[in-house]
Amino acid sequence: MSKYSIANELVATAREKAEAAGLDSTDVHEATLVMLVQALKESRGAQNTRGILQYEIDSLGSGGVYEIARGGGHS
């Protein structure tokens, strides 16, 4: 099982739990993103987390999910 398989399962589970609770799944995904950023900041530090987020922001609209190269604040 890959890290992306696990992440995809988490996203699907969040959607299912949101719907079961009568919540908007987009709102739950947004809250999940916030919590994941905080978890990354705690484990990797603010600078590394900022690099990962900046890479993803710069890649918006490029399509697909690609492995981020190690180094330069990305994992």
mmCIF file of C-alpha atoms in Angstrom:
data_model
loop_
_atom_site.group_PDB
_atom_site.id
_atom_site.type_symbol
_atom_site.label_atom_id
_atom_site.label_comp_id
_atom_site.label_asym_id
_atom_site.label_seq_id
_atom_site.Cartn_x
_atom_site.Cartn_y
_atom_site.Cartn_z
ATOM 1 C CA MET A 1 0.000 0.000 0.000
ATOM 2 C CA SER A 2 1.379 3.410 -0.935
ATOM 3 C CA LYS A 3 1.172 6.663 0.986
ATOM 4 C CA TYR A 4 -1.193 7.956 -1.707
ATOM 5 C CA SER A 5 -3.462 4.911 -1.285
ATOM 6 C CA ILE A 6 -3.706 5.655 2.419
ATOM 7 C CA ALA A 7 -4.345 9.357 1.752
ATOM 8 C CA ASN A 8 -7.070 8.525 -0.788
ATOM 9 C CA GLU A 9 -8.749 6.257 1.770
ATOM 10 C CA LEU A 10 -8.650 9.074 4.339
ATOM 11 C CA VAL A 11 -10.250 11.506 1.883
ATOM 12 C CA ALA A 12 -13.006 9.007 1.038
ATOM 13 C CA THR A 13 -13.596 8.258 4.728
ATOM 14 C CA ALA A 14 -13.830 11.980 5.523
ATOM 15 C CA ARG A 15 -16.433 12.383 2.761
ATOM 16 C CA GLU A 16 -18.468 9.430 4.058
ATOM 17 C CA LYS A 17 -18.313 10.637 7.669
ATOM 18 C CA ALA A 18 -19.293 14.174 6.637
ATOM 19 C CA GLU A 19 -22.331 12.944 4.742
ATOM 20 C CA ALA A 20 -23.339 10.643 7.615
ATOM 21 C CA ALA A 21 -23.119 13.621 10.005
ATOM 22 C CA GLY A 22 -25.060 15.908 7.673
ATOM 23 C CA LEU A 23 -22.023 18.105 7.019
ATOM 24 C CA ASP A 24 -20.754 19.487 3.739
ATOM 25 C CA SER A 25 -17.879 17.245 2.652
ATOM 26 C CA THR A 26 -15.987 20.229 1.197
ATOM 27 C CA ASP A 27 -16.066 21.917 4.617
ATOM 28 C CA VAL A 28 -14.762 18.732 6.230
ATOM 29 C CA HIS A 29 -11.985 18.433 3.635
ATOM 30 C CA GLU A 30 -11.027 22.054 4.328
ATOM 31 C CA ALA A 31 -10.909 21.378 8.076
ATOM 32 C CA THR A 32 -8.871 18.238 7.398
ATOM 33 C CA LEU A 33 -6.384 20.260 5.342
ATOM 34 C CA VAL A 34 -5.979 22.725 8.210
ATOM 35 C CA MET A 35 -5.383 19.906 10.689
ATOM 36 C CA LEU A 36 -2.908 18.196 8.339
ATOM 37 C CA VAL A 37 -0.958 21.429 7.909
ATOM 38 C CA GLN A 38 -0.738 21.718 11.700
ATOM 39 C CA ALA A 39 0.415 18.081 11.973
ATOM 40 C CA LEU A 40 3.069 18.655 9.299
ATOM 41 C CA LYS A 41 4.231 21.824 11.040
ATOM 42 C CA GLU A 42 4.639 19.891 14.294
ATOM 43 C CA SER A 43 6.540 17.019 12.690
ATOM 44 C CA ARG A 44 8.545 18.738 9.940
ATOM 45 C CA GLY A 45 8.707 22.352 11.077
ATOM 46 C CA ALA A 46 7.208 25.521 9.681
ATOM 47 C CA GLN A 47 9.813 26.110 6.956
ATOM 48 C CA ASN A 48 9.531 22.610 5.503
ATOM 49 C CA THR A 49 5.737 22.764 5.634
ATOM 50 C CA ARG A 50 5.778 26.150 3.910
ATOM 51 C CA GLY A 51 7.904 24.652 1.115
ATOM 52 C CA ILE A 52 5.500 21.749 0.608
ATOM 53 C CA LEU A 53 2.494 24.072 0.534
ATOM 54 C CA GLN A 54 4.186 26.514 -1.833
ATOM 55 C CA TYR A 55 5.028 23.680 -4.226
ATOM 56 C CA GLU A 56 1.393 22.556 -4.196
ATOM 57 C CA ILE A 57 0.110 26.121 -4.692
ATOM 58 C CA ASP A 58 2.464 26.589 -7.624
ATOM 59 C CA SER A 59 1.238 23.264 -9.088
ATOM 60 C CA LEU A 60 -2.493 24.062 -8.882
ATOM 61 C CA GLY A 61 -4.134 23.471 -12.233
ATOM 62 C CA SER A 62 -1.318 21.319 -13.569
ATOM 63 C CA GLY A 63 -3.421 18.166 -13.154
ATOM 64 C CA GLY A 64 -2.633 14.925 -11.404
ATOM 65 C CA VAL A 65 -0.701 14.137 -8.241
ATOM 66 C CA TYR A 66 3.036 13.776 -8.532
ATOM 67 C CA GLU A 67 5.657 12.700 -6.066
ATOM 68 C CA ILE A 68 7.415 15.744 -4.665
ATOM 69 C CA ALA A 69 11.186 15.537 -5.045
ATOM 70 C CA ARG A 70 13.069 15.315 -1.769
ATOM 71 C CA GLY A 71 15.104 18.298 -0.721
ATOM 72 C CA GLY A 72 14.331 21.996 -0.715
ATOM 73 C CA GLY A 73 11.690 21.608 1.954
ATOM 74 C CA HIS A 74 9.646 18.968 0.141
ATOM 75 C CA SER A 75 9.099 15.359 1.098
#
